[in-house]
Amino acid sequence: MAWGELNRVLGGGIVPGSLVLVGGEPGVGKSTLLMQAASQVAGGGGQVLYVSGEESNQQVHMRADRLGALAENILLLAETDLDAICEAITAVRPALAVIDSIQTVTDPGLSGTAGSVTQVRESAARLMRLAKEEAIPIFLVGHVTKEGAIAGPRVLEHIVDTVLFMEGDRRQELRLLRAMKNRFGSAEEIGVFAMGEHGLEEVPDPSAALLSNATTSSPGTAVVVVIEGTRPLLIEVQSLVNKKEGGYPPRRVANGFDLNRLHMLLAVLDRRGGVPMGEADVFVNVAGGIRITEPAADLGLALSIVSNRHSEPLPDGLAVVGELGLAGEVRRVGQLERRLNEAARHGFTRALIPAGSRAARPSGLEVIEVRTLAEAVSALFSKHIRSGAFIKEAGVSVS
Ligand code: TYD
Ligand code: MG
């Protein structure tokens, strides 16, 4: 049942006359989410018009059946012609209309093929007017590729009222629904779901789900605490450091983490942390297919890199919080108390945090304050520093 999480991300529920874009990579679960939303509206007695330009009525019907979402008052329409779609919406006057997807819709009065920038933009603008005139909420599905290249969501962001973005690794269960823009609520909120055999289910304790496969004792792994929307999340980050190939520039690959931010962290590690990175390929992965957007994960990610470089796991039960500045300083982050509570609640026994933070310390959690990256490195890897192995190993690949 995905309804509470969707309402939370929408900022309280479906607003009449709103145009909402649900973006995400193909296969992430957009149609599933919207069919389940349709089922909820139908269950409350509202009429839903579900327009699919991608699948036949039979295919949509089969999905609905699998989701247990079949309902008399969900009308299916396999249609791509915008005139016909608008006519159907005006005639049915549904409590909710879904257009799956905007890339398949064509306005016959316009040039260009389905999915072209002109078609996508102008179709959405027309649906926006219709939504407002008739006070009918319309949800649009928009596919985005990993590169975000195809016409679609990017050109629509300015037109629609709300942009929700669904993310997650298709091979795994977890899905995040993120509000990127919201005229009717917070643009920061997230909803967390798990994709199962019967569609999406709400995940009431995302940290537990994210940590279920955690391998905290392996070198290169760290657990960070980020705040997404209004909730703290414990997330496992992993790094792999390898000696780079011959004459090529080093490779830096980031999954779920901003690549520019990774470059910055590597420069800070190199210049301020005493960990030479010039000869190293670095690969970074955020578990669960999650994308980290908060700088509070900086310190944890940097330490996961150091940990892998030294083939030395971070201490068991350690959670790391802190932003890194260019001078190698560990900066304070907001809502530290909630982060520490989340760590404690999930059985963490130690937390590395920015010095000078005035957060209450939950009992059972040993708190280590650090002012700089170098301090954090020496707090965790002092053995290496004492023996000189730290400096020696740093020049070559040890993993
Ligand atoms: P879908 O909603 O069709 O993705 P999108 O509309 O974003 O392209 O869902 C895609 C994947 O979800 C598909 O690979 C199958 C999987 N899935 C489930 O695991 N369980 C389900 O109940 C459903 C309907 C889909
Ligand atoms: Mg789909």
Coordinates of C-alpha atoms in Angstrom, one line a residue, residues 43-349:
G43 CA -11.2 2.6 -3.6
G44 CA -12.3 5.9 -2.2
G45 CA -15.1 6.1 -4.7
G46 CA -13.4 8.4 -7.3
Q47 CA -13.3 7.8 -11.0
V48 CA -9.9 7.3 -12.6
L49 CA -8.9 7.6 -16.2
Y50 CA -5.7 5.8 -16.9
V51 CA -4.4 6.6 -20.4
S52 CA -1.6 4.4 -21.7
G53 CA 0.3 5.1 -24.9
E54 CA 2.9 2.4 -24.1
E55 CA 0.8 -0.6 -23.4
S56 CA -2.4 -2.1 -24.6
N57 CA -5.5 -2.1 -22.4
Q58 CA -4.9 -5.8 -21.9
Q59 CA -1.4 -5.3 -20.6
V60 CA -2.4 -2.5 -18.3
H61 CA -5.3 -4.6 -17.1
M62 CA -2.9 -7.5 -16.4
R63 CA -0.7 -5.3 -14.3
A64 CA -3.6 -3.9 -12.4
D65 CA -4.8 -7.4 -11.8
R66 CA -1.4 -8.4 -10.5
L67 CA -1.4 -5.4 -8.2
G68 CA -4.8 -6.2 -6.9
A69 CA -5.8 -2.8 -8.3
L70 CA -8.6 -3.8 -10.6
A71 CA -11.6 -1.6 -10.0
E72 CA -14.8 -0.8 -11.9
N73 CA -14.1 2.9 -11.7
I74 CA -10.7 2.8 -13.3
L75 CA -11.2 3.4 -17.0
L76 CA -8.4 2.3 -19.2
L77 CA -7.7 4.1 -22.5
A78 CA -5.0 3.1 -24.9
E79 CA -4.5 6.3 -26.7
T80 CA -1.6 8.6 -27.9
D81 CA -3.6 11.3 -29.7
L82 CA -3.7 14.4 -27.5
D83 CA -7.1 15.6 -28.9
A84 CA -8.7 12.3 -28.1
I85 CA -7.1 12.3 -24.6
C86 CA -8.3 15.8 -23.8
E87 CA -11.8 14.9 -25.0
A88 CA -11.9 11.8 -22.8
I89 CA -10.8 13.8 -19.8
T90 CA -13.4 16.4 -20.4
A91 CA -16.1 13.8 -21.0
V92 CA -15.3 11.6 -18.0
R93 CA -14.3 14.4 -15.6
P94 CA -12.3 11.9 -13.5
A95 CA -11.1 12.4 -9.9
L96 CA -7.6 11.6 -11.3
A97 CA -6.2 11.3 -14.8
V98 CA -3.0 9.5 -15.5
I99 CA -1.1 9.9 -18.8
D100 CA 1.5 7.1 -19.2
S101 CA 3.7 8.4 -20.7
I102 CA 4.0 12.0 -21.9
Q103 CA 6.6 10.8 -24.4
T104 CA 4.0 8.8 -26.3
V105 CA 1.5 11.7 -26.7
T106 CA 1.2 13.5 -30.0
D107 CA -0.6 16.7 -30.7
P108 CA -1.8 16.3 -34.3
G109 CA -1.7 20.0 -34.8
L110 CA 2.0 20.2 -34.2
S111 CA 5.0 19.1 -36.1
G112 CA 7.5 16.6 -34.8
T113 CA 7.3 13.0 -33.7
A114 CA 6.1 11.7 -30.3
G115 CA 8.8 12.4 -27.7
S116 CA 10.3 15.4 -29.5
V117 CA 10.9 18.5 -27.4
T118 CA 8.1 20.4 -29.1
Q119 CA 5.6 17.7 -28.7
V120 CA 6.4 16.9 -25.1
R121 CA 6.4 20.6 -24.1
E122 CA 3.3 21.7 -26.0
S123 CA 1.3 18.6 -25.0
A124 CA 2.2 19.2 -21.3
A125 CA 1.2 22.8 -21.6
R126 CA -2.2 21.9 -23.0
L127 CA -2.8 19.3 -20.3
M128 CA -1.8 22.0 -17.7
R129 CA -4.5 24.3 -19.1
L130 CA -7.0 21.5 -19.1
A131 CA -6.2 20.5 -15.5
K132 CA -6.6 24.0 -14.3
E133 CA -9.8 24.7 -16.3
E134 CA -11.5 21.5 -15.2
A135 CA -9.9 21.3 -11.7
I136 CA -8.9 17.8 -12.5
P137 CA -5.5 16.5 -11.2
I138 CA -3.4 15.0 -14.0
F139 CA -0.3 12.8 -13.4
L140 CA 2.2 12.5 -16.3
V141 CA 4.7 9.7 -16.5
G142 CA 8.0 10.9 -18.0
H143 CA 10.9 8.6 -18.8
V144 CA 14.4 9.7 -18.1
T145 CA 17.6 7.8 -19.1
K146 CA 20.6 7.6 -16.8
E147 CA 22.1 10.5 -18.8
G148 CA 18.9 12.4 -18.5
A149 CA 19.3 13.1 -22.2
I150 CA 15.9 12.3 -23.9
A151 CA 13.3 15.0 -24.3
G152 CA 11.0 14.8 -21.4
P153 CA 11.2 15.6 -17.7
R154 CA 13.9 18.2 -18.1
V155 CA 11.9 20.3 -20.5
L156 CA 8.7 19.8 -18.4
E157 CA 10.0 20.9 -15.0
H158 CA 9.1 24.5 -15.6
I159 CA 5.6 23.8 -16.9
V160 CA 4.2 21.4 -14.3
D161 CA 3.2 22.1 -10.7
T162 CA 5.1 19.2 -9.1
V163 CA 8.0 17.0 -10.2
L164 CA 8.4 13.6 -8.4
F165 CA 11.3 11.5 -9.3
M166 CA 11.5 7.8 -8.7
E167 CA 14.9 6.3 -8.2
G168 CA 16.4 3.0 -7.1
D169 CA 18.3 0.1 -8.6
R170 CA 16.0 -2.0 -10.7
R171 CA 17.7 -5.2 -9.5
Q172 CA 17.0 -4.3 -5.9
E173 CA 13.9 -3.7 -3.9
L174 CA 14.2 -0.2 -2.6
R175 CA 12.6 2.8 -4.4
L176 CA 12.8 6.4 -3.4
L177 CA 10.2 8.9 -4.5
R178 CA 11.6 12.4 -4.3
A179 CA 9.8 15.7 -4.7
M180 CA 12.1 17.9 -6.8
K181 CA 9.6 20.7 -7.2
N182 CA 6.3 21.2 -5.5
R183 CA 4.0 24.2 -5.7
F184 CA 1.9 22.7 -3.0
G185 CA 4.3 21.5 -0.4
S186 CA 7.9 20.9 0.5
A187 CA 10.2 20.1 -2.4
E188 CA 12.5 18.1 -0.1
E189 CA 10.3 15.3 1.0
I190 CA 10.9 11.7 0.1
G191 CA 8.8 8.5 0.2
V192 CA 10.4 5.1 0.5
F193 CA 9.0 2.0 -1.1
A194 CA 10.0 -1.6 -1.7
M195 CA 9.1 -3.2 -5.0
G196 CA 7.7 -6.7 -4.4
E197 CA 5.7 -9.3 -6.2
H198 CA 2.6 -7.3 -5.7
G199 CA 3.9 -3.9 -6.5
L200 CA 5.2 -1.2 -4.2
E201 CA 4.9 -1.3 -0.5
E202 CA 5.7 1.4 2.0
V203 CA 8.9 1.0 4.0
P204 CA 8.3 2.4 7.4
D205 CA 11.9 2.0 8.6
P206 CA 14.1 2.8 5.6
S207 CA 17.4 2.7 7.5
A208 CA 16.8 -0.9 8.5
A209 CA 16.1 -1.8 4.9
L210 CA 19.2 0.0 3.7
L211 CA 21.4 -1.7 6.2
S212 CA 20.1 -5.2 5.8
N213 CA 22.9 -6.1 3.5
A214 CA 25.5 -4.0 5.2
T215 CA 29.0 -5.4 5.4
T216 CA 30.4 -2.9 7.8
S217 CA 33.5 -4.8 8.7
S218 CA 35.0 -4.8 5.2
P219 CA 37.7 -2.3 4.2
G220 CA 36.2 0.5 2.2
T221 CA 32.7 0.5 3.8
A222 CA 31.3 3.3 6.0
V223 CA 27.9 4.1 7.3
V224 CA 26.7 7.7 7.0
V225 CA 23.6 9.4 8.3
V226 CA 21.9 11.7 5.9
I227 CA 18.6 13.6 6.3
E228 CA 16.3 13.2 3.3
G229 CA 13.2 15.2 3.5
T230 CA 12.2 15.0 7.1
R231 CA 13.8 11.7 7.9
P232 CA 17.2 10.5 8.9
L233 CA 18.6 7.6 6.8
L234 CA 21.6 5.3 7.6
I235 CA 23.2 4.5 4.3
E236 CA 26.2 2.3 3.6
V237 CA 28.8 3.8 1.2
Q238 CA 31.6 1.7 -0.4
S239 CA 34.8 2.7 -2.0
L240 CA 37.4 0.7 -4.0
V241 CA 40.8 2.2 -4.5
N242 CA 43.1 0.6 -7.1
K243 CA 46.4 1.5 -8.6
K244 CA 45.7 3.2 -11.9
E245 CA 46.6 1.7 -15.3
G246 CA 49.9 2.8 -16.8
G247 CA 49.8 6.0 -18.7
Y248 CA 46.0 6.7 -18.4
P249 CA 44.6 9.4 -16.2
P250 CA 43.1 7.8 -13.0
R251 CA 39.5 6.7 -13.3
R252 CA 36.9 8.0 -10.9
V253 CA 33.4 6.4 -10.9
A254 CA 30.6 7.4 -8.6
N255 CA 27.3 5.5 -8.3
G256 CA 24.8 7.4 -6.2
F257 CA 27.2 10.2 -5.4
D258 CA 28.0 13.4 -7.3
L259 CA 31.1 12.9 -9.3
N260 CA 32.3 16.5 -8.9
R261 CA 31.9 16.2 -5.1
L262 CA 34.0 13.0 -5.3
H263 CA 36.7 14.8 -7.2
M264 CA 36.7 17.5 -4.5
L265 CA 36.9 14.9 -1.7
L266 CA 39.8 13.2 -3.4
A267 CA 41.6 16.6 -3.7
V268 CA 41.0 17.3 0.0
L269 CA 42.2 13.8 0.9
D270 CA 45.3 14.3 -1.1
R271 CA 46.2 17.8 0.0
R272 CA 44.8 17.9 3.6
G273 CA 44.5 14.3 4.6
G274 CA 48.0 13.1 3.7
V275 CA 46.6 10.4 1.4
P276 CA 48.0 10.7 -2.1
M277 CA 45.3 10.0 -4.7
G278 CA 47.0 10.9 -8.0
E279 CA 47.9 7.3 -8.9
A280 CA 44.7 5.8 -7.8
D281 CA 41.5 4.7 -9.6
V282 CA 38.6 5.3 -7.2
F283 CA 35.2 3.7 -7.5
V284 CA 32.4 4.7 -5.2
N285 CA 29.0 3.1 -4.7
V286 CA 26.1 3.9 -2.5
A287 CA 24.1 0.9 -1.4
G288 CA 20.5 0.3 -2.3
G289 CA 20.6 2.3 -5.5
I290 CA 20.2 5.5 -3.4
R291 CA 21.5 8.8 -4.5
I292 CA 23.2 10.9 -1.8
T293 CA 22.7 14.6 -2.1
E294 CA 23.7 15.8 1.3
P295 CA 27.3 17.0 2.1
A296 CA 26.9 15.4 5.6
A297 CA 28.1 12.2 3.9
D298 CA 31.4 13.7 2.9
L299 CA 33.4 12.6 5.9
G300 CA 32.1 9.0 5.8
L301 CA 32.8 8.7 2.1
A302 CA 36.3 10.1 2.5
L303 CA 37.0 7.7 5.3
S304 CA 35.7 4.7 3.3
I305 CA 38.3 5.6 0.7
V306 CA 41.1 5.8 3.3
S307 CA 39.8 2.5 4.8
N308 CA 40.0 0.7 1.4
R309 CA 43.4 2.2 0.6
H310 CA 44.7 0.8 3.9
S311 CA 42.8 -2.5 3.6
E312 CA 41.7 -1.6 7.1
P313 CA 38.0 -1.8 8.0
L314 CA 36.5 1.0 10.0
P315 CA 35.6 0.1 13.6
D316 CA 32.4 -2.0 14.0
G317 CA 29.2 -0.2 14.8
L318 CA 30.6 3.2 13.6
A319 CA 28.4 5.9 12.0
V320 CA 30.0 8.9 10.4
V321 CA 28.6 12.4 10.0
G322 CA 30.2 15.6 8.7
E323 CA 30.7 17.8 5.8
L324 CA 34.3 18.4 4.5
G325 CA 35.6 21.9 3.5
L326 CA 38.4 22.6 1.1
A327 CA 40.8 23.3 4.0
G328 CA 40.2 19.8 5.3
E329 CA 37.9 21.0 8.1
V330 CA 35.0 18.9 9.3
R331 CA 32.0 21.2 9.2
R332 CA 29.0 20.9 11.4
V333 CA 25.7 19.7 9.9
G334 CA 22.1 20.3 10.8
Q335 CA 19.9 18.0 12.8
L336 CA 22.8 16.1 14.4
E337 CA 20.7 15.0 17.3
R338 CA 18.2 13.2 15.0
R339 CA 21.1 11.6 13.1
L340 CA 22.6 10.3 16.3
N341 CA 19.3 9.0 17.6
E342 CA 18.8 7.1 14.3
A343 CA 22.3 5.6 14.6
A344 CA 21.7 4.6 18.3
R345 CA 18.2 3.2 17.5
H346 CA 19.8 0.8 14.9
G347 CA 22.4 -0.5 17.3
F348 CA 25.4 1.7 16.4
T349 CA 27.8 2.1 19.3

